[in-house]
Short mmCIF file of C-alpha atoms and ligand atoms in Angstrom, two decimals:
data_model
loop_
_atom_site.label_atom_id
_atom_site.label_comp_id
_atom_site.label_asym_id
_atom_site.label_seq_id
_atom_site.Cartn_x
_atom_site.Cartn_y
_atom_site.Cartn_z
CA UNK A 1 7.69 -18.09 16.07
CA UNK A 2 5.23 -19.99 17.98
CA UNK A 3 5.86 -18.21 21.23
CA UNK A 4 5.48 -14.72 19.21
CA UNK A 5 1.78 -16.66 17.77
CA UNK A 6 0.95 -17.10 21.50
CA UNK A 7 1.75 -13.69 22.65
CA UNK A 8 -0.39 -11.99 19.96
CA UNK A 9 -3.53 -14.70 19.78
CA UNK A 10 -3.00 -16.15 22.80
CA UNK A 11 -1.72 -19.63 24.40
CA UNK A 12 -4.98 -21.51 23.75
CA UNK A 13 -5.01 -20.58 19.86
CA UNK A 14 -1.80 -21.99 19.16
CA UNK A 15 -1.75 -26.15 20.03
CA UNK A 16 0.96 -28.48 19.64
CA UNK A 17 -0.63 -31.18 21.40
CA UNK A 18 0.32 -34.27 18.74
CA UNK A 19 -3.07 -35.74 18.94
CA UNK A 20 -4.75 -32.89 18.06
CA UNK A 21 -1.86 -32.15 15.45
CA UNK A 22 -2.74 -36.05 14.47
CA UNK A 23 -6.59 -35.29 14.05
CA UNK A 24 -6.30 -32.04 11.94
CA UNK A 25 -3.64 -33.76 9.56
CA UNK A 26 -6.34 -35.78 7.11
CA UNK A 27 -9.68 -34.46 5.54
CA UNK A 28 -11.96 -37.53 4.48
CA UNK A 29 -10.32 -38.67 1.17
CA UNK A 30 -8.01 -41.13 3.32
CA UNK A 31 -5.29 -39.79 1.66
CA UNK A 32 -2.10 -40.08 3.47
CA UNK A 33 -0.86 -37.15 4.96
CA UNK A 34 2.21 -35.08 3.33
CA UNK A 35 4.07 -34.60 6.50
CA UNK A 36 4.20 -33.67 9.87
CA UNK A 37 2.73 -30.23 10.92
CA UNK A 38 4.05 -28.14 13.30
CA UNK A 39 0.65 -26.47 15.15
CA UNK A 40 -2.36 -25.66 14.84
CA UNK A 41 -3.37 -22.12 14.93
CA UNK A 42 -6.86 -21.29 15.48
CA UNK A 43 -7.40 -17.11 14.71
CA UNK A 44 -10.70 -15.61 15.56
CA UNK A 45 -10.45 -12.77 13.03
CA UNK A 46 -9.12 -11.54 9.74
CA UNK A 47 -6.47 -9.51 11.83
CA UNK A 48 -5.24 -12.82 13.49
CA UNK A 49 -5.22 -14.44 10.48
CA UNK A 50 -3.07 -11.64 8.34
CA UNK A 51 -0.36 -11.68 11.59
CA UNK A 52 -0.37 -15.57 11.36
CA UNK A 53 0.43 -15.40 7.15
CA UNK A 54 2.61 -12.54 7.85
CA UNK A 55 4.68 -14.00 10.24
CA UNK A 56 4.86 -17.25 8.09
CA UNK A 57 5.73 -15.46 5.37
CA UNK A 58 8.47 -14.11 6.86
CA UNK A 59 9.82 -17.16 7.97
CA UNK A 60 9.42 -19.20 4.63
CA UNK A 61 6.86 -21.64 6.40
CA UNK A 62 4.28 -23.48 4.96
CA UNK A 63 0.19 -22.63 6.10
CA UNK A 64 -3.10 -24.86 5.14
CA UNK A 65 -5.82 -23.49 5.54
CA UNK A 66 -8.81 -25.53 7.20
CA UNK A 67 -12.19 -25.79 7.65
CA UNK A 68 -14.26 -28.86 9.09
CA UNK A 69 -11.86 -31.41 6.83
CA UNK A 70 -14.66 -33.23 5.10
CA UNK A 71 -12.73 -32.51 1.54
CA UNK A 72 -12.41 -35.82 -0.29
CA UNK A 73 -9.23 -35.07 -1.63
CA UNK A 74 -6.75 -34.47 0.60
CA UNK A 75 -7.08 -30.09 -0.18
CA UNK A 76 -6.78 -29.86 3.96
CA UNK A 77 -4.30 -32.64 4.83
CA UNK A 78 -1.13 -31.71 6.77
CA UNK A 79 2.02 -30.76 4.91
CA UNK A 80 5.88 -30.94 6.36
CA UNK A 81 6.34 -28.32 9.28
CA UNK A 82 3.21 -26.70 8.67
CA UNK A 83 0.74 -24.36 10.30
CA UNK A 84 -2.91 -25.86 10.32
CA UNK A 85 -4.45 -23.02 10.39
CA UNK A 86 -7.90 -23.86 11.59
CA UNK A 87 -10.57 -21.31 10.90
CA UNK A 88 -13.57 -22.75 12.21
CA UNK A 89 -13.74 -20.57 14.95
CA UNK A 90 -14.60 -17.81 13.03
CA UNK A 91 -18.11 -18.94 12.37
CA UNK A 92 -20.24 -15.81 12.80
CA UNK A 93 -22.98 -14.81 10.35
CA UNK A 94 -22.05 -11.06 9.96
CA UNK A 95 -25.01 -9.47 8.04
CA UNK A 96 -27.92 -10.55 6.20
CA UNK A 97 -29.43 -7.91 3.61
CA UNK A 98 -32.86 -8.50 2.82
CA UNK A 99 -32.72 -5.08 0.17
CA UNK A 100 -29.57 -6.67 -1.66
CA UNK A 101 -30.10 -9.93 -1.14
CA UNK A 102 -26.80 -11.12 0.33
CA UNK A 103 -25.34 -12.52 2.89
CA UNK A 104 -21.79 -11.68 4.65
CA UNK A 105 -20.32 -14.75 6.82
CA UNK A 106 -17.11 -15.86 8.37
CA UNK A 107 -15.45 -18.77 6.82
CA UNK A 108 -16.11 -20.98 9.68
CA UNK A 109 -19.78 -20.83 9.89
CA UNK A 110 -21.23 -24.03 9.22
CA UNK A 111 -23.47 -24.20 5.52
CA UNK A 112 -26.35 -25.48 6.61
CA UNK A 113 -26.47 -22.31 9.75
CA UNK A 114 -26.23 -20.19 6.75
CA UNK A 115 -29.19 -21.47 5.12
CA UNK A 116 -31.22 -22.34 8.22
CA UNK A 117 -30.25 -18.97 9.36
CA UNK A 118 -31.45 -17.01 5.56
CA UNK A 119 -34.49 -19.39 5.83
CA UNK A 120 -35.90 -17.19 8.97
CA UNK A 121 -35.66 -13.95 6.63
CA UNK A 122 -37.70 -16.01 3.78
CA UNK A 123 -34.44 -16.18 2.00
CA UNK A 124 -32.91 -19.21 -0.01
CA UNK A 125 -28.89 -19.94 -0.07
CA UNK A 126 -28.91 -22.29 -2.88
CA UNK A 127 -25.83 -24.38 -2.93
CA UNK A 128 -26.39 -27.43 -0.79
CA UNK A 129 -23.35 -30.31 -0.96
CA UNK A 130 -24.23 -33.18 0.77
CA UNK A 131 -22.06 -32.38 3.60
CA UNK A 132 -23.88 -29.09 4.74
CA UNK A 133 -24.38 -29.94 8.02
CA UNK A 134 -20.77 -30.65 8.87
CA UNK A 135 -18.68 -28.59 6.15
CA UNK A 136 -17.77 -24.97 5.99
CA UNK A 137 -18.89 -21.82 3.95
CA UNK A 138 -14.91 -21.41 3.68
CA UNK A 139 -14.12 -25.09 2.35
CA UNK A 140 -16.93 -24.78 0.13
CA UNK A 141 -15.84 -21.92 -1.37
CA UNK A 142 -12.17 -23.13 -1.67
CA UNK A 143 -13.70 -26.26 -3.31
CA UNK A 144 -16.66 -24.68 -5.29
CA UNK A 145 -18.39 -27.24 -4.04
CA UNK A 146 -21.54 -28.73 -5.66
CA UNK A 147 -24.64 -30.38 -4.81
CA UNK A 148 -27.86 -32.01 -5.95
CA UNK A 149 -29.58 -28.15 -6.55
CA UNK A 150 -26.53 -27.46 -8.87
CA UNK A 151 -28.95 -28.49 -12.04
CA UNK A 152 -31.03 -25.32 -11.21
CA UNK A 153 -28.76 -23.02 -9.12
CA UNK A 154 -25.42 -23.52 -10.42
CA UNK A 155 -22.06 -24.44 -8.15
CA UNK A 156 -20.79 -22.68 -5.10
CA UNK A 157 -19.28 -19.90 -7.73
CA UNK A 158 -22.34 -18.90 -9.18
CA UNK A 159 -23.62 -17.68 -5.40
CA UNK A 160 -20.51 -15.89 -4.35
CA UNK A 161 -20.08 -11.96 -4.99
CA UNK A 162 -17.23 -10.77 -3.34
CA UNK A 163 -14.10 -12.42 -1.00
CA UNK A 164 -12.08 -10.57 1.87
CA UNK A 165 -8.57 -12.57 1.58
CA UNK A 166 -5.59 -12.40 3.42
CA UNK A 167 -2.76 -12.75 0.91
CA UNK A 168 0.60 -15.14 1.70
CA UNK A 169 2.27 -11.82 3.02
CA UNK A 170 -0.59 -11.26 5.14
CA UNK A 171 -2.12 -8.25 3.09
CA UNK A 172 -6.00 -7.94 3.12
CA UNK A 173 -7.90 -7.55 -0.10
CA UNK A 174 -11.50 -7.62 -1.45
CA UNK A 175 -11.70 -8.96 -4.50
CA UNK A 176 -14.79 -6.68 -5.48
CA UNK A 177 -17.66 -4.95 -4.94
CA UNK A 178 -20.46 -7.14 -3.89
CA UNK A 179 -22.99 -5.75 -6.42
CA UNK A 180 -24.49 -8.22 -9.05
CA UNK A 181 -22.45 -6.61 -11.66
CA UNK A 182 -18.98 -5.31 -11.09
CA UNK A 183 -16.65 -5.91 -14.20
CA UNK A 184 -13.72 -3.19 -13.09
CA UNK A 185 -10.96 -5.76 -13.30
CA UNK A 186 -9.90 -9.19 -13.87
CA UNK A 187 -12.25 -11.56 -11.80
CA UNK A 188 -10.23 -12.63 -8.66
CA UNK A 189 -13.59 -13.70 -6.88
CA UNK A 190 -13.73 -16.61 -9.54
CA UNK A 191 -10.02 -17.08 -9.76
CA UNK A 192 -10.28 -17.85 -5.57
CA UNK A 193 -13.01 -19.81 -5.77
CA UNK A 194 -11.97 -23.37 -6.24
CA UNK A 195 -8.40 -22.39 -5.18
CA UNK A 196 -8.11 -24.92 -2.55
CA UNK A 197 -6.29 -22.80 -0.23
CA UNK A 198 -3.34 -22.67 -2.63
CA UNK A 199 -3.94 -18.83 -3.65
CA UNK A 200 -5.01 -16.70 -0.30
CA UNK A 201 -6.93 -17.31 3.00
CA UNK A 202 -10.86 -16.48 2.77
CA UNK A 203 -12.00 -14.44 5.80
CA UNK A 204 -15.23 -13.50 4.52
CA UNK A 205 -17.67 -14.44 2.33
CA UNK A 206 -20.07 -12.41 0.53
CA UNK A 207 -23.30 -14.71 -1.17
CA UNK A 208 -26.06 -13.82 -2.93
CA UNK A 209 -29.37 -15.24 -1.74
CA UNK A 210 -32.93 -15.66 -3.30
CA UNK A 211 -36.44 -15.52 -1.98
CA UNK A 212 -37.22 -18.95 -0.35
CA UNK A 213 -38.38 -21.16 -3.14
CA UNK A 214 -41.54 -23.71 -2.83
CA UNK A 215 -41.76 -27.04 -1.24
CA UNK A 216 -39.97 -29.65 -2.59
CA UNK A 217 -41.57 -32.61 -4.84
CA UNK A 218 -41.35 -35.06 -7.48
CA UNK A 219 -40.85 -38.11 -9.43
CA UNK A 220 -39.06 -41.23 -8.97
CA UNK A 221 -38.97 -43.21 -12.29
CA UNK A 222 -37.26 -46.58 -12.67
CA UNK A 223 -36.21 -47.68 -16.55
CA UNK A 224 -35.20 -50.77 -17.87
CA UNK A 225 -31.76 -49.61 -18.96
CA UNK A 226 -29.47 -46.85 -18.52
CA UNK A 227 -30.04 -45.28 -21.82
CA UNK A 228 -33.93 -45.05 -21.49
CA UNK A 229 -33.22 -43.14 -17.67
CA UNK A 230 -30.70 -40.93 -19.64
CA UNK A 231 -33.12 -40.38 -22.52
CA UNK A 232 -35.68 -38.69 -20.24
CA UNK A 233 -33.33 -36.92 -18.33
CA UNK A 234 -31.88 -34.88 -21.41
CA UNK A 235 -35.65 -34.63 -22.46
CA UNK A 236 -36.15 -33.16 -18.96
CA UNK A 237 -33.18 -30.48 -19.47
CA UNK A 238 -34.35 -29.03 -22.49
CA UNK A 239 -37.69 -28.65 -21.89
CA UNK A 240 -39.46 -25.78 -19.74
CA UNK A 241 -39.50 -27.36 -16.68
CA UNK A 242 -36.46 -26.82 -15.23
CA UNK A 243 -35.97 -29.19 -12.01
CA UNK A 244 -34.29 -28.52 -8.70
CA UNK A 245 -32.74 -32.12 -8.50
CA UNK A 246 -31.87 -34.79 -11.25
CA UNK A 247 -30.06 -37.72 -9.91
CA UNK A 248 -30.02 -41.08 -11.84
CA UNK A 249 -28.47 -44.30 -10.17
CA UNK A 250 -27.87 -47.66 -12.27
CA UNK A 251 -28.84 -50.90 -11.59
CA UNK A 252 -25.61 -51.81 -9.53
CA UNK A 253 -25.96 -49.24 -7.35
CA UNK A 254 -29.80 -49.61 -6.65
CA UNK A 255 -29.42 -53.33 -6.08
CA UNK A 256 -26.42 -52.36 -3.38
CA UNK A 257 -28.29 -49.80 -1.35
CA UNK A 258 -31.06 -52.42 -0.95
CA UNK A 259 -29.07 -54.49 0.18
CA UNK A 260 -27.85 -52.45 2.39
CA UNK A 261 -31.07 -51.10 3.21
CA UNK A 262 -34.27 -52.65 2.30
CA UNK A 263 -36.32 -49.69 4.49
CA UNK A 264 -35.61 -47.09 1.54
CA UNK A 265 -38.13 -48.15 -0.56
CA UNK A 266 -35.87 -48.27 -4.12
CA UNK A 267 -37.67 -50.80 -6.69
CA UNK A 268 -36.12 -54.01 -6.95
CA UNK A 269 -36.57 -54.64 -10.75
CA UNK A 270 -35.20 -51.59 -11.84
CA UNK A 271 -32.28 -51.11 -14.09
CA UNK A 272 -31.87 -47.25 -13.79
CA UNK A 273 -33.57 -45.17 -11.76
CA UNK A 274 -34.37 -40.94 -11.88
CA UNK A 275 -35.00 -38.89 -8.88
CA UNK A 276 -36.54 -35.60 -10.77
CA UNK A 277 -37.09 -32.75 -8.00
CA UNK A 278 -39.07 -29.40 -8.44
CA UNK A 279 -38.82 -26.53 -5.95
CA UNK A 280 -41.37 -24.24 -7.45
CA UNK A 281 -43.03 -21.69 -5.91
CA UNK A 282 -45.97 -21.61 -8.72
CA UNK A 283 -45.75 -24.76 -10.97
CA UNK A 284 -44.43 -27.42 -9.04
CA UNK A 285 -47.93 -29.56 -10.04
CA UNK A 286 -47.00 -28.52 -13.86
CA UNK A 287 -43.69 -29.55 -13.01
CA UNK A 288 -44.45 -32.91 -11.56
CA UNK A 289 -46.81 -34.02 -14.45
CA UNK A 290 -44.23 -33.13 -17.27
CA UNK A 291 -41.52 -34.90 -15.45
CA UNK A 292 -44.03 -37.85 -15.15
CA UNK A 293 -44.99 -37.61 -18.83
CA UNK A 294 -41.44 -37.67 -19.85
CA UNK A 295 -40.88 -40.89 -18.03
CA UNK A 296 -43.57 -42.35 -19.41
CA UNK A 297 -42.87 -41.59 -22.72
CA UNK A 298 -39.34 -43.00 -22.49
CA UNK A 299 -40.80 -46.03 -21.03
CA UNK A 300 -40.68 -45.95 -17.10
CA UNK A 301 -41.31 -48.81 -15.88
CA UNK A 302 -42.47 -47.94 -12.59
CA UNK A 303 -43.13 -43.99 -11.67
CA UNK A 304 -44.10 -42.93 -8.16
CA UNK A 305 -45.10 -39.32 -7.00
CA UNK A 306 -43.39 -37.75 -4.06
CA UNK A 307 -45.09 -35.45 -2.91
CA UNK A 308 -44.56 -34.80 1.19
CA UNK A 309 -41.26 -33.87 2.41
CA UNK A 310 -40.68 -37.02 4.26
CA UNK A 311 -40.41 -38.89 1.05
CA UNK A 312 -38.81 -36.54 -0.36
CA UNK A 313 -36.16 -36.79 2.38
CA UNK A 314 -35.95 -40.52 2.45
CA UNK A 315 -35.12 -40.43 -1.11
CA UNK A 316 -32.09 -38.07 -0.65
CA UNK A 317 -31.36 -40.07 2.12
CA UNK A 318 -31.28 -43.52 -0.18
CA UNK A 319 -29.31 -41.64 -2.97
CA UNK A 320 -26.84 -40.76 -0.37
CA UNK A 321 -26.21 -43.98 0.46
CA UNK A 322 -24.22 -44.77 -2.52
CA UNK A 323 -20.84 -44.86 -1.21
CA UNK A 324 -21.17 -47.03 1.87
CA UNK A 325 -23.45 -49.60 0.42
CA UNK A 326 -20.92 -49.83 -2.51
CA UNK A 327 -17.98 -50.11 -0.08
CA UNK A 328 -20.07 -52.88 1.57
CA UNK A 329 -20.56 -55.07 -1.29
CA UNK A 330 -16.75 -55.95 -1.09
CA UNK A 331 -15.32 -54.27 1.67
CA UNK A 332 -13.73 -50.77 0.41
CA UNK A 333 -14.38 -48.67 -2.50
CA UNK A 334 -12.81 -46.24 -4.60
CA UNK A 335 -14.89 -42.80 -5.26
CA UNK A 336 -14.71 -41.38 -8.85
CA UNK A 337 -16.13 -37.92 -9.32
CA UNK A 338 -15.92 -37.58 -13.13
CA UNK A 339 -17.83 -34.79 -15.33
CA UNK A 340 -18.74 -35.22 -19.06
CA UNK A 341 -20.87 -33.50 -21.23
CA UNK A 342 -24.23 -34.44 -20.76
CA UNK A 343 -24.31 -35.95 -23.93
CA UNK A 344 -21.82 -38.04 -23.79
CA UNK A 345 -23.32 -39.62 -20.40
CA UNK A 346 -24.61 -42.73 -22.43
CA UNK A 347 -21.00 -43.59 -23.82
CA UNK A 348 -19.53 -42.90 -20.29
CA UNK A 349 -22.09 -45.75 -18.65
CA UNK A 350 -21.43 -48.24 -21.53
CA UNK A 351 -17.71 -47.56 -21.34
CA UNK A 352 -17.66 -48.10 -17.34
CA UNK A 353 -19.99 -51.46 -18.01
CA UNK A 354 -17.08 -52.91 -20.41
CA UNK A 355 -14.45 -51.91 -17.79
CA UNK A 356 -16.14 -53.50 -15.42
CA UNK A 357 -16.24 -56.72 -17.20
CA UNK A 358 -12.69 -56.68 -18.29
CA UNK A 359 -11.50 -55.74 -14.94
CA UNK A 360 -13.63 -58.32 -12.77
CA UNK A 361 -14.80 -55.42 -10.52
CA UNK A 362 -18.28 -54.58 -9.69
CA UNK A 363 -18.72 -50.43 -10.69
CA UNK A 364 -21.46 -48.81 -9.90
CA UNK A 365 -22.55 -45.18 -10.65
CA UNK A 366 -24.92 -42.82 -9.57
CA UNK A 367 -24.88 -38.83 -9.48
CA UNK A 368 -25.89 -35.60 -11.05
CA UNK A 369 -27.24 -36.21 -14.47
CA UNK A 370 -28.21 -33.01 -14.88
CA UNK A 371 -25.01 -31.44 -14.81
CA UNK A 372 -23.00 -34.48 -16.51
CA UNK A 373 -21.07 -35.14 -13.19
CA UNK A 374 -21.35 -38.47 -12.30
CA UNK A 375 -19.92 -40.67 -9.15
CA UNK A 376 -18.66 -44.25 -10.41
CA UNK A 377 -17.63 -46.58 -7.39
CA UNK A 378 -15.19 -49.23 -7.81
CA UNK A 379 -15.38 -52.06 -5.61
CA UNK A 380 -12.63 -54.23 -3.95
CA UNK A 381 -11.59 -56.35 -1.16
CA UNK A 382 -8.99 -53.92 0.49
CA UNK A 383 -7.32 -57.83 1.84
CA UNK A 384 -6.47 -58.78 -1.62
CA UNK A 385 -3.23 -57.04 -2.60
CA UNK A 386 -4.49 -58.15 -6.36
CA UNK A 387 -7.58 -56.66 -6.19
CA UNK A 388 -6.72 -53.49 -4.50
CA UNK A 389 -4.30 -53.09 -7.09
CA UNK A 390 -6.44 -53.80 -9.93
CA UNK A 391 -9.00 -51.14 -8.56
CA UNK A 392 -6.70 -48.64 -8.25
CA UNK A 393 -5.76 -49.44 -11.89
CA UNK A 394 -9.50 -49.03 -12.58
CA UNK A 395 -9.46 -45.90 -11.15
CA UNK A 396 -7.09 -44.06 -13.82
CA UNK A 397 -8.75 -45.48 -16.02
CA UNK A 398 -11.93 -44.03 -15.52
CA UNK A 399 -9.88 -40.40 -15.26
CA UNK A 400 -8.63 -41.05 -18.53
CA UNK A 401 -12.03 -42.24 -19.90
CA UNK A 402 -13.31 -38.89 -18.59
CA UNK A 403 -10.65 -37.01 -20.54
CA UNK A 404 -10.99 -39.05 -23.75
CA UNK A 405 -14.99 -37.78 -23.60
CA UNK A 406 -14.03 -34.34 -23.35
CA UNK A 407 -14.53 -33.93 -19.62
CA UNK A 408 -12.78 -34.01 -16.44
CA UNK A 409 -11.64 -35.66 -13.67
CA UNK A 410 -13.30 -33.52 -10.92
CA UNK A 411 -16.64 -31.98 -11.10
CA UNK A 412 -16.64 -31.16 -7.48
CA UNK A 413 -14.59 -32.65 -5.14
CA UNK A 414 -10.88 -30.92 -6.21
CA UNK A 415 -7.44 -31.77 -6.69
CA UNK A 416 -5.71 -31.30 -3.49
CA UNK A 417 -3.12 -33.96 -3.30
CA UNK A 418 -4.95 -36.77 -4.76
CA UNK A 419 -5.47 -36.09 -8.37
CA UNK A 420 -2.09 -33.94 -9.42
CA UNK A 421 -0.96 -36.52 -12.03
CA UNK A 422 -4.41 -36.55 -13.62
CA UNK A 423 -4.90 -32.81 -13.70
CA UNK A 424 -1.67 -32.50 -15.25
CA UNK A 425 -2.87 -34.70 -17.98
CA UNK A 426 -5.75 -32.99 -18.35
CA UNK A 427 -4.82 -29.58 -18.76
CA UNK A 428 -1.11 -30.42 -20.49
CA UNK A 429 2.00 -28.19 -19.83
CA UNK A 430 0.92 -24.85 -21.04
CA UNK A 431 -1.92 -24.68 -19.08
CA UNK A 432 -0.41 -26.02 -16.01
CA UNK A 433 2.32 -23.60 -16.16
CA UNK A 434 0.13 -20.78 -17.01
CA UNK A 435 -1.75 -21.36 -13.47
CA UNK A 436 1.37 -21.99 -11.76
CA UNK A 437 2.40 -18.46 -13.24
CA UNK A 438 -0.72 -17.46 -11.49
CA UNK A 439 0.50 -18.71 -7.82
CA UNK A 440 3.97 -17.33 -8.14
CA UNK A 441 2.34 -14.08 -8.54
CA UNK A 442 0.17 -14.20 -5.15
CA UNK A 443 2.22 -16.74 -2.98
CA UNK A 444 5.78 -15.84 -4.83
CA UNK A 445 7.01 -17.80 -1.53
CA UNK A 446 5.20 -20.68 -2.04
CA UNK A 447 3.76 -21.33 1.24
CA UNK A 448 -0.01 -21.71 0.95
CA UNK A 449 -0.64 -25.19 0.90
CA UNK A 450 2.29 -26.21 -1.01
CA UNK A 451 1.69 -29.33 -2.81
CA UNK A 452 -1.80 -29.23 -3.12
CA UNK A 453 -3.81 -28.70 -6.82
CA UNK A 454 -1.08 -26.48 -8.87
C1 FAD B 501 -20.74 -36.98 3.76
C2 FAD B 501 -19.70 -36.04 2.49
C3 FAD B 501 -20.78 -35.37 1.51
C4 FAD B 501 -20.16 -34.41 0.66
N1 FAD B 501 -20.88 -34.39 -0.38
C5 FAD B 501 -20.53 -33.29 -1.22
C6 FAD B 501 -20.98 -32.63 -2.39
O1 FAD B 501 -22.23 -33.33 -2.39
N2 FAD B 501 -20.98 -32.11 -2.99
C7 FAD B 501 -19.28 -31.27 -3.19
O2 FAD B 501 -18.89 -30.71 -4.19
N3 FAD B 501 -18.63 -31.75 -1.95
C8 FAD B 501 -19.04 -32.94 -1.28
N4 FAD B 501 -17.96 -33.44 0.07
C9 FAD B 501 -16.87 -33.13 0.01
C10 FAD B 501 -16.68 -31.80 0.92
O3 FAD B 501 -17.63 -31.57 1.89
C11 FAD B 501 -16.34 -30.24 0.12
O4 FAD B 501 -15.19 -30.19 -0.06
C12 FAD B 501 -16.25 -29.19 1.13
O5 FAD B 501 -16.65 -28.15 0.53
C13 FAD B 501 -15.38 -29.17 2.29
O6 FAD B 501 -15.60 -28.35 2.82
P1 FAD B 501 -14.65 -28.20 4.57
O7 FAD B 501 -15.10 -27.06 5.61
O8 FAD B 501 -15.08 -29.55 5.39
O9 FAD B 501 -13.44 -28.24 3.82
P2 FAD B 501 -11.67 -28.57 4.15
O10 FAD B 501 -12.01 -30.46 3.93
O11 FAD B 501 -11.24 -28.54 5.35
O12 FAD B 501 -10.73 -28.24 3.36
C14 FAD B 501 -11.27 -28.40 1.80
C15 FAD B 501 -10.12 -27.45 1.14
O13 FAD B 501 -10.66 -26.11 0.96
C16 FAD B 501 -9.21 -25.06 1.58
N5 FAD B 501 -9.90 -24.53 2.65
C17 FAD B 501 -10.88 -24.27 3.92
N6 FAD B 501 -11.04 -23.38 4.35
C18 FAD B 501 -10.55 -22.46 3.65
C19 FAD B 501 -10.31 -20.66 3.35
N7 FAD B 501 -11.07 -20.43 4.36
N8 FAD B 501 -9.56 -20.48 3.09
C20 FAD B 501 -8.94 -20.75 1.91
N9 FAD B 501 -8.66 -22.26 1.82
C21 FAD B 501 -9.76 -23.03 2.73
C22 FAD B 501 -8.35 -26.39 1.76
O14 FAD B 501 -7.23 -25.70 2.49
C23 FAD B 501 -8.80 -26.97 1.31
O15 FAD B 501 -7.64 -27.29 0.50
C24 FAD B 501 -18.22 -34.41 0.94
C25 FAD B 501 -18.09 -34.77 1.79
C26 FAD B 501 -18.62 -35.64 2.62
C27 FAD B 501 -17.67 -36.18 3.68
#
């Protein structure tokens, strides 16, 4: 099969060097790969992807679609005997249409490159995962990536208009016209978004664009309690001044970040902290004043206005230190990605504090409070087997807690290899059965990213 692929795609497109295979076998989750791959195959066109799928399908060989391997759930990890289909060479922005407000791009385009290119046309691509400078558009679509601007613009799914997809048997389909409105069939575009490489290989993506927003500015507010910060966040969310970013950190995270990097300028007496930003072109000053007023009303002990781009970047950078700073406390940490209805956030934080107390391990929580999507981090000493075991049990308890509060075990990072049993528990056998039935229709031989997500 590899000889046949080399003849069709060229020698350099089919790699079996063990070092390359090892390097392409893992994403950033730290999950152990589910097997040793056969080869890395690097197509440069939809036709080549189709040929690879047709060939693999005829022989029942598994195929793992891969982007930049920044995933946090093991979704792109190798499986036994698989072709690792590395799509990063398909990295062309095909078209930017300023009338229809769409961009068409290949899956290997780096997210930030698309954003920068459309900005040169005075346009805006809204999805902004923190990995945007590394991750690919194909990976973002396949994981339905979130980010800090979702509170205003929604997740990646909300930006996707249409997909070109190579099916498991090599056939090429387009899921829908790229129009704003298109209801002539079941919504296969949405089905493919977030499917983590299990239903088809995404080979071209049409995304909706927006006119460029204004410069980002806002406030940070420090509070004496989580409850006060959440009350302020909730009031902002139901008010007329929709923020473009609404982030939260609890006291444990603030202390860890200050200990990790004191230059970030976070207040060392805060028990909870909000970052509230606006990108309104016409009403930014009113937005900022309104956020400050709400924070004051809820007893903020300190409010700082962030009105220059450098300060805003520093604050976003500080928030992004969550994982490294928390891991630094004890040597390692387990990063969670739970989402609950916003009205349950207060209970989530109280129950996390109780859990931390009970198990004797620090848990610090930060995240996208406007979306109800928080990232608790359970810190532990990896050299202490007892502590490591307790940390993993605590991780399971946090996933159960999210479900108990009516939420989900993953708001944006996905299932991959890591959360299969958790999502089984969340959805139950009937829904899981329906989802596996959909997989069987699209991939009856089960060759697309087997053992992941479903
Ligand atoms: C520092 C850092 C910050 C991050 N911040 C965020 C964040 O803010 N929000 C967020 O949601 N995630 C975040 N992530 C997770 C990760 O970046 C996203 O999941 C991202 O969308 C993965 O893109 P990728 O190109 O690296 O895909 P990969 O990791 O290579 O693949 C991810 C999944 O997509 C599938 N896939 C990839 N390309 C295709 C394709 N063309 N067709 C079909 N399936 C495909 C793979 O099989 C796999 O299941 C972060 C990760 C890191 C390391």
